[in-house]
């Protein structure tokens, strides 16, 4: 009798131990430590083609249909500025102003080189963006959205959006991105003067 009890006790102990092992195994299988970690999604940082500083556009007065846009562009690689487009209706052009004797002349140009790492200043009296045939008057306090049209040294066309606040003047480098800054006033009545010869 005692032997049967011992056999039963041994069998009961084996069953109990097996049940405990299975229970522990199931608990372990469902534990968070065994969960497959989900990959963390990262968004790559897209660097702008050019660094844009001191961007602004002159306000207009009623009856005026053209104005100028100015900024300092520093390309991270050699680029060519081939023009720009704008959200407002009108004709966008790249312009330069040069002295011809005693006469300052303004003309449209097809492109402007942006050497790598060198600040190129678009300013009154020099290279600038020309916004002509505008249907709406740009007023101080507004923000104008432009898209720069660029081309890389290997011929790839790229774009970059720029927001220009409309204001009467902005502090800009006096020349070539170096030297002291000076206020570029809008002139009489805030006009972008077209009295120069073309």
PDB file of C-alpha atoms in Angstrom:
ATOM      1  CA  UNK A   1       0.000   0.000   0.000  1.00  0.00           C
ATOM      2  CA  UNK A   2       2.767   2.344   0.926  1.00  0.00           C
ATOM      3  CA  UNK A   3       4.541   1.480  -2.335  1.00  0.00           C
ATOM      4  CA  UNK A   4       1.417   2.442  -4.329  1.00  0.00           C
ATOM      5  CA  UNK A   5       1.218   5.701  -2.463  1.00  0.00           C
ATOM      6  CA  UNK A   6       4.856   6.358  -3.210  1.00  0.00           C
ATOM      7  CA  UNK A   7       4.311   5.551  -6.894  1.00  0.00           C
ATOM      8  CA  UNK A   8       1.269   7.812  -7.050  1.00  0.00           C
ATOM      9  CA  UNK A   9       3.080  10.571  -5.247  1.00  0.00           C
ATOM     10  CA  UNK A  10       5.980  10.288  -7.666  1.00  0.00           C
ATOM     11  CA  UNK A  11       3.587  10.342 -10.630  1.00  0.00           C
ATOM     12  CA  UNK A  12       1.715  13.301  -9.163  1.00  0.00           C
ATOM     13  CA  UNK A  13       5.004  15.124  -8.602  1.00  0.00           C
ATOM     14  CA  UNK A  14       6.083  14.463 -12.208  1.00  0.00           C
ATOM     15  CA  UNK A  15       2.730  15.703 -13.544  1.00  0.00           C
ATOM     16  CA  UNK A  16       2.893  18.801 -11.371  1.00  0.00           C
ATOM     17  CA  UNK A  17       6.461  19.561 -12.449  1.00  0.00           C
ATOM     18  CA  UNK A  18       5.542  19.106 -16.130  1.00  0.00           C
ATOM     19  CA  UNK A  19       2.530  21.381 -15.782  1.00  0.00           C
ATOM     20  CA  UNK A  20       4.672  24.030 -14.101  1.00  0.00           C
ATOM     21  CA  UNK A  21       7.294  23.837 -16.862  1.00  0.00           C
ATOM     22  CA  UNK A  22       4.663  24.192 -19.613  1.00  0.00           C
ATOM     23  CA  UNK A  23       3.057  27.121 -17.785  1.00  0.00           C
ATOM     24  CA  UNK A  24       6.375  28.885 -17.414  1.00  0.00           C
ATOM     25  CA  UNK A  25       7.198  28.207 -21.064  1.00  0.00           C
ATOM     26  CA  UNK A  26       3.896  29.701 -22.222  1.00  0.00           C
ATOM     27  CA  UNK A  27       4.367  32.745 -20.026  1.00  0.00           C
ATOM     28  CA  UNK A  28       7.893  33.229 -21.305  1.00  0.00           C
ATOM     29  CA  UNK A  29       6.793  32.885 -24.921  1.00  0.00           C
ATOM     30  CA  UNK A  30       4.252  35.633 -24.466  1.00  0.00           C
ATOM     31  CA  UNK A  31       6.603  37.951 -22.570  1.00  0.00           C
ATOM     32  CA  UNK A  32       7.501  41.374 -23.979  1.00  0.00           C
ATOM     33  CA  UNK A  33      11.203  40.601 -23.902  1.00  0.00           C
ATOM     34  CA  UNK A  34      10.762  38.257 -26.863  1.00  0.00           C
ATOM     35  CA  UNK A  35       8.738  40.725 -28.951  1.00  0.00           C
ATOM     36  CA  UNK A  36      10.410  41.649 -32.248  1.00  0.00           C
ATOM     37  CA  UNK A  37      11.367  45.350 -32.054  1.00  0.00           C
ATOM     38  CA  UNK A  38       9.778  47.512 -34.731  1.00  0.00           C
ATOM     39  CA  UNK A  39      12.219  49.480 -36.881  1.00  0.00           C
ATOM     40  CA  UNK A  40      12.222  53.194 -36.090  1.00  0.00           C
ATOM     41  CA  UNK A  41      11.315  55.255 -39.129  1.00  0.00           C
ATOM     42  CA  UNK A  42      13.569  58.255 -39.663  1.00  0.00           C
ATOM     43  CA  UNK A  43      12.997  61.081 -42.099  1.00  0.00           C
ATOM     44  CA  UNK A  44      16.186  62.110 -43.887  1.00  0.00           C
ATOM     45  CA  UNK A  45      17.085  65.776 -43.523  1.00  0.00           C
ATOM     46  CA  UNK A  46      16.973  67.416 -46.941  1.00  0.00           C
ATOM     47  CA  UNK A  47      19.467  70.236 -47.186  1.00  0.00           C
ATOM     48  CA  UNK A  48      18.457  73.237 -49.317  1.00  0.00           C
ATOM     49  CA  UNK A  49      20.390  73.779 -52.526  1.00  0.00           C
ATOM     50  CA  UNK A  50      21.157  77.328 -51.509  1.00  0.00           C
ATOM     51  CA  UNK A  51      21.169  79.217 -48.245  1.00  0.00           C
ATOM     52  CA  UNK A  52      18.945  82.262 -48.592  1.00  0.00           C
ATOM     53  CA  UNK A  53      19.533  85.301 -46.391  1.00  0.00           C
ATOM     54  CA  UNK A  54      18.172  88.862 -46.266  1.00  0.00           C
ATOM     55  CA  UNK A  55      15.378  88.098 -48.727  1.00  0.00           C
ATOM     56  CA  UNK A  56      12.876  90.872 -49.423  1.00  0.00           C
ATOM     57  CA  UNK A  57      10.818  92.484 -52.153  1.00  0.00           C
ATOM     58  CA  UNK A  58       9.916  96.149 -52.514  1.00  0.00           C
ATOM     59  CA  UNK A  59       6.313  97.200 -51.890  1.00  0.00           C
ATOM     60  CA  UNK A  60       4.390  98.795 -54.740  1.00  0.00           C
ATOM     61  CA  UNK A  61       2.136 101.815 -54.997  1.00  0.00           C
ATOM     62  CA  UNK A  62      -1.205 101.887 -56.836  1.00  0.00           C
ATOM     63  CA  UNK A  63      -0.659 101.943 -60.578  1.00  0.00           C
ATOM     64  CA  UNK A  64       2.771 100.332 -60.361  1.00  0.00           C
ATOM     65  CA  UNK A  65       3.127  97.005 -62.178  1.00  0.00           C
ATOM     66  CA  UNK A  66       6.741  96.054 -61.443  1.00  0.00           C
ATOM     67  CA  UNK A  67       9.093  95.746 -58.510  1.00  0.00           C
ATOM     68  CA  UNK A  68      12.361  94.105 -57.499  1.00  0.00           C
ATOM     69  CA  UNK A  69      13.310  91.161 -55.307  1.00  0.00           C
ATOM     70  CA  UNK A  70      16.598  90.908 -53.442  1.00  0.00           C
ATOM     71  CA  UNK A  71      18.476  88.336 -51.352  1.00  0.00           C
ATOM     72  CA  UNK A  72      21.846  86.785 -50.608  1.00  0.00           C
ATOM     73  CA  UNK A  73      22.358  83.304 -52.083  1.00  0.00           C
ATOM     74  CA  UNK A  74      25.073  80.900 -50.916  1.00  0.00           C
ATOM     75  CA  UNK A  75      25.119  77.594 -52.818  1.00  0.00           C
ATOM     76  CA  UNK A  76      26.494  74.447 -51.120  1.00  0.00           C
ATOM     77  CA  UNK A  77      27.716  73.279 -54.522  1.00  0.00           C
ATOM     78  CA  UNK A  78      28.302  75.073 -57.820  1.00  0.00           C
ATOM     79  CA  UNK A  79      24.919  76.015 -59.290  1.00  0.00           C
ATOM     80  CA  UNK A  80      23.448  78.279 -61.928  1.00  0.00           C
ATOM     81  CA  UNK A  81      20.384  80.384 -61.207  1.00  0.00           C
ATOM     82  CA  UNK A  82      18.354  80.218 -64.405  1.00  0.00           C
ATOM     83  CA  UNK A  83      15.330  82.168 -63.281  1.00  0.00           C
ATOM     84  CA  UNK A  84      12.375  81.903 -60.961  1.00  0.00           C
ATOM     85  CA  UNK A  85       8.629  81.532 -60.946  1.00  0.00           C
ATOM     86  CA  UNK A  86       6.070  83.102 -58.651  1.00  0.00           C
ATOM     87  CA  UNK A  87       2.613  82.380 -57.360  1.00  0.00           C
ATOM     88  CA  UNK A  88       1.269  85.750 -58.497  1.00  0.00           C
ATOM     89  CA  UNK A  89       0.529  86.430 -62.125  1.00  0.00           C
ATOM     90  CA  UNK A  90       3.257  88.362 -63.868  1.00  0.00           C
ATOM     91  CA  UNK A  91       6.523  88.047 -65.774  1.00  0.00           C
ATOM     92  CA  UNK A  92       9.585  87.034 -63.695  1.00  0.00           C
ATOM     93  CA  UNK A  93      13.058  87.903 -64.988  1.00  0.00           C
ATOM     94  CA  UNK A  94      16.663  87.965 -63.800  1.00  0.00           C
ATOM     95  CA  UNK A  95      18.122  91.456 -64.220  1.00  0.00           C
ATOM     96  CA  UNK A  96      21.438  93.200 -63.830  1.00  0.00           C
ATOM     97  CA  UNK A  97      22.240  96.882 -63.643  1.00  0.00           C
ATOM     98  CA  UNK A  98      25.532  98.251 -64.944  1.00  0.00           C
ATOM     99  CA  UNK A  99      27.013 101.670 -65.532  1.00  0.00           C
ATOM    100  CA  UNK A 100      27.493 102.701 -69.167  1.00  0.00           C
ATOM    101  CA  UNK A 101      29.414 105.945 -68.845  1.00  0.00           C
ATOM    102  CA  UNK A 102      27.135 108.182 -66.824  1.00  0.00           C
ATOM    103  CA  UNK A 103      24.045 106.099 -67.535  1.00  0.00           C
ATOM    104  CA  UNK A 104      22.924 103.138 -65.446  1.00  0.00           C
ATOM    105  CA  UNK A 105      21.469 100.461 -67.691  1.00  0.00           C
ATOM    106  CA  UNK A 106      19.244  97.558 -66.695  1.00  0.00           C
ATOM    107  CA  UNK A 107      18.829  94.434 -68.788  1.00  0.00           C
ATOM    108  CA  UNK A 108      17.495  90.905 -68.485  1.00  0.00           C
ATOM    109  CA  UNK A 109      20.055  88.104 -68.239  1.00  0.00           C
ATOM    110  CA  UNK A 110      19.511  84.377 -68.929  1.00  0.00           C
ATOM    111  CA  UNK A 111      21.343  83.050 -65.862  1.00  0.00           C
ATOM    112  CA  UNK A 112      23.589  83.862 -62.929  1.00  0.00           C
ATOM    113  CA  UNK A 113      26.462  81.690 -61.623  1.00  0.00           C
ATOM    114  CA  UNK A 114      26.370  80.679 -57.944  1.00  0.00           C
ATOM    115  CA  UNK A 115      29.867  79.410 -57.028  1.00  0.00           C
ATOM    116  CA  UNK A 116      30.040  76.847 -54.222  1.00  0.00           C
ATOM    117  CA  UNK A 117      30.263  78.438 -50.788  1.00  0.00           C
ATOM    118  CA  UNK A 118      30.376  82.002 -52.119  1.00  0.00           C
ATOM    119  CA  UNK A 119      27.699  84.544 -51.222  1.00  0.00           C
ATOM    120  CA  UNK A 120      26.092  86.110 -54.287  1.00  0.00           C
ATOM    121  CA  UNK A 121      24.202  89.286 -53.456  1.00  0.00           C
ATOM    122  CA  UNK A 122      21.077  90.249 -55.388  1.00  0.00           C
ATOM    123  CA  UNK A 123      20.664  93.909 -54.501  1.00  0.00           C
ATOM    124  CA  UNK A 124      19.393  97.251 -55.785  1.00  0.00           C
ATOM    125  CA  UNK A 125      21.846  98.630 -58.310  1.00  0.00           C
ATOM    126  CA  UNK A 126      23.180  95.178 -59.193  1.00  0.00           C
ATOM    127  CA  UNK A 127      21.804  91.726 -59.958  1.00  0.00           C
ATOM    128  CA  UNK A 128      18.219  91.290 -58.789  1.00  0.00           C
ATOM    129  CA  UNK A 129      14.922  89.553 -59.456  1.00  0.00           C
ATOM    130  CA  UNK A 130      12.562  91.607 -61.590  1.00  0.00           C
ATOM    131  CA  UNK A 131       8.814  91.099 -61.178  1.00  0.00           C
ATOM    132  CA  UNK A 132       6.963  92.758 -64.039  1.00  0.00           C
ATOM    133  CA  UNK A 133       3.379  92.935 -65.317  1.00  0.00           C
ATOM    134  CA  UNK A 134       2.026  92.211 -61.845  1.00  0.00           C
ATOM    135  CA  UNK A 135      -1.753  92.312 -61.702  1.00  0.00           C
ATOM    136  CA  UNK A 136      -1.975  92.925 -57.955  1.00  0.00           C
ATOM    137  CA  UNK A 137      -0.162  95.544 -55.924  1.00  0.00           C
ATOM    138  CA  UNK A 138       2.335  94.113 -53.430  1.00  0.00           C
ATOM    139  CA  UNK A 139       1.837  95.839 -50.081  1.00  0.00           C
ATOM    140  CA  UNK A 140       4.208  96.035 -47.138  1.00  0.00           C
ATOM    141  CA  UNK A 141       3.598  93.198 -44.666  1.00  0.00           C
ATOM    142  CA  UNK A 142       2.706  90.619 -47.308  1.00  0.00           C
ATOM    143  CA  UNK A 143       4.858  87.579 -48.073  1.00  0.00           C
ATOM    144  CA  UNK A 144       5.589  86.612 -51.678  1.00  0.00           C
ATOM    145  CA  UNK A 145       6.407  82.987 -52.531  1.00  0.00           C
ATOM    146  CA  UNK A 146       8.950  82.405 -55.296  1.00  0.00           C
ATOM    147  CA  UNK A 147      10.509  79.246 -56.705  1.00  0.00           C
ATOM    148  CA  UNK A 148      14.154  79.520 -57.710  1.00  0.00           C
ATOM    149  CA  UNK A 149      15.064  77.579 -60.861  1.00  0.00           C
ATOM    150  CA  UNK A 150      18.557  76.146 -60.506  1.00  0.00           C
ATOM    151  CA  UNK A 151      20.851  73.857 -62.472  1.00  0.00           C
ATOM    152  CA  UNK A 152      23.687  71.747 -61.077  1.00  0.00           C
ATOM    153  CA  UNK A 153      27.142  71.529 -62.658  1.00  0.00           C
ATOM    154  CA  UNK A 154      26.172  68.191 -64.229  1.00  0.00           C
ATOM    155  CA  UNK A 155      23.054  69.634 -65.872  1.00  0.00           C
ATOM    156  CA  UNK A 156      20.340  68.545 -63.423  1.00  0.00           C
ATOM    157  CA  UNK A 157      17.449  71.000 -63.057  1.00  0.00           C
ATOM    158  CA  UNK A 158      16.367  71.579 -59.448  1.00  0.00           C
ATOM    159  CA  UNK A 159      14.135  74.074 -57.669  1.00  0.00           C
ATOM    160  CA  UNK A 160      13.877  75.683 -54.252  1.00  0.00           C
ATOM    161  CA  UNK A 161      11.021  77.674 -52.777  1.00  0.00           C
ATOM    162  CA  UNK A 162      11.718  81.019 -51.110  1.00  0.00           C
ATOM    163  CA  UNK A 163       9.426  83.343 -49.155  1.00  0.00           C
ATOM    164  CA  UNK A 164      10.148  87.068 -49.479  1.00  0.00           C
ATOM    165  CA  UNK A 165       8.583  89.548 -47.079  1.00  0.00           C
ATOM    166  CA  UNK A 166       7.386  92.738 -48.710  1.00  0.00           C
ATOM    167  CA  UNK A 167       9.151  95.633 -46.968  1.00  0.00           C
ATOM    168  CA  UNK A 168      10.541  99.060 -47.781  1.00  0.00           C
ATOM    169  CA  UNK A 169      14.188  98.168 -47.161  1.00  0.00           C
ATOM    170  CA  UNK A 170      16.527  95.529 -45.740  1.00  0.00           C
ATOM    171  CA  UNK A 171      20.059  95.498 -44.389  1.00  0.00           C
ATOM    172  CA  UNK A 172      22.232  93.783 -46.997  1.00  0.00           C
ATOM    173  CA  UNK A 173      25.965  93.319 -47.623  1.00  0.00           C
ATOM    174  CA  UNK A 174      27.419  96.252 -49.516  1.00  0.00           C
ATOM    175  CA  UNK A 175      29.233  93.977 -51.970  1.00  0.00           C
ATOM    176  CA  UNK A 176      29.917  90.308 -52.682  1.00  0.00           C
ATOM    177  CA  UNK A 177      28.656  89.077 -49.337  1.00  0.00           C
ATOM    178  CA  UNK A 178      31.561  90.684 -47.458  1.00  0.00           C
ATOM    179  CA  UNK A 179      32.089  94.007 -45.782  1.00  0.00           C
ATOM    180  CA  UNK A 180      29.728  96.268 -43.885  1.00  0.00           C
ATOM    181  CA  UNK A 181      25.991  96.121 -44.327  1.00  0.00           C
ATOM    182  CA  UNK A 182      24.003  99.146 -45.323  1.00  0.00           C
ATOM    183  CA  UNK A 183      20.256  99.781 -45.641  1.00  0.00           C
ATOM    184  CA  UNK A 184      18.997  99.488 -49.201  1.00  0.00           C
ATOM    185  CA  UNK A 185      16.251 102.071 -49.307  1.00  0.00           C
ATOM    186  CA  UNK A 186      13.363 101.789 -51.685  1.00  0.00           C
ATOM    187  CA  UNK A 187      13.864 105.233 -53.096  1.00  0.00           C
ATOM    188  CA  UNK A 188      11.246 107.852 -53.732  1.00  0.00           C
ATOM    189  CA  UNK A 189       7.787 106.585 -52.978  1.00  0.00           C
ATOM    190  CA  UNK A 190       8.916 102.978 -52.743  1.00  0.00           C
ATOM    191  CA  UNK A 191       9.243 102.610 -56.511  1.00  0.00           C
ATOM    192  CA  UNK A 192      11.620 100.258 -58.259  1.00  0.00           C
ATOM    193  CA  UNK A 193      13.044 102.879 -60.599  1.00  0.00           C
ATOM    194  CA  UNK A 194      12.816 102.218 -64.308  1.00  0.00           C
ATOM    195  CA  UNK A 195      14.126 105.576 -65.370  1.00  0.00           C
ATOM    196  CA  UNK A 196      17.455 103.947 -66.212  1.00  0.00           C
ATOM    197  CA  UNK A 197      18.212 103.077 -69.806  1.00  0.00           C
ATOM    198  CA  UNK A 198      17.569  99.483 -70.866  1.00  0.00           C
TER     199      UNK A 198
END
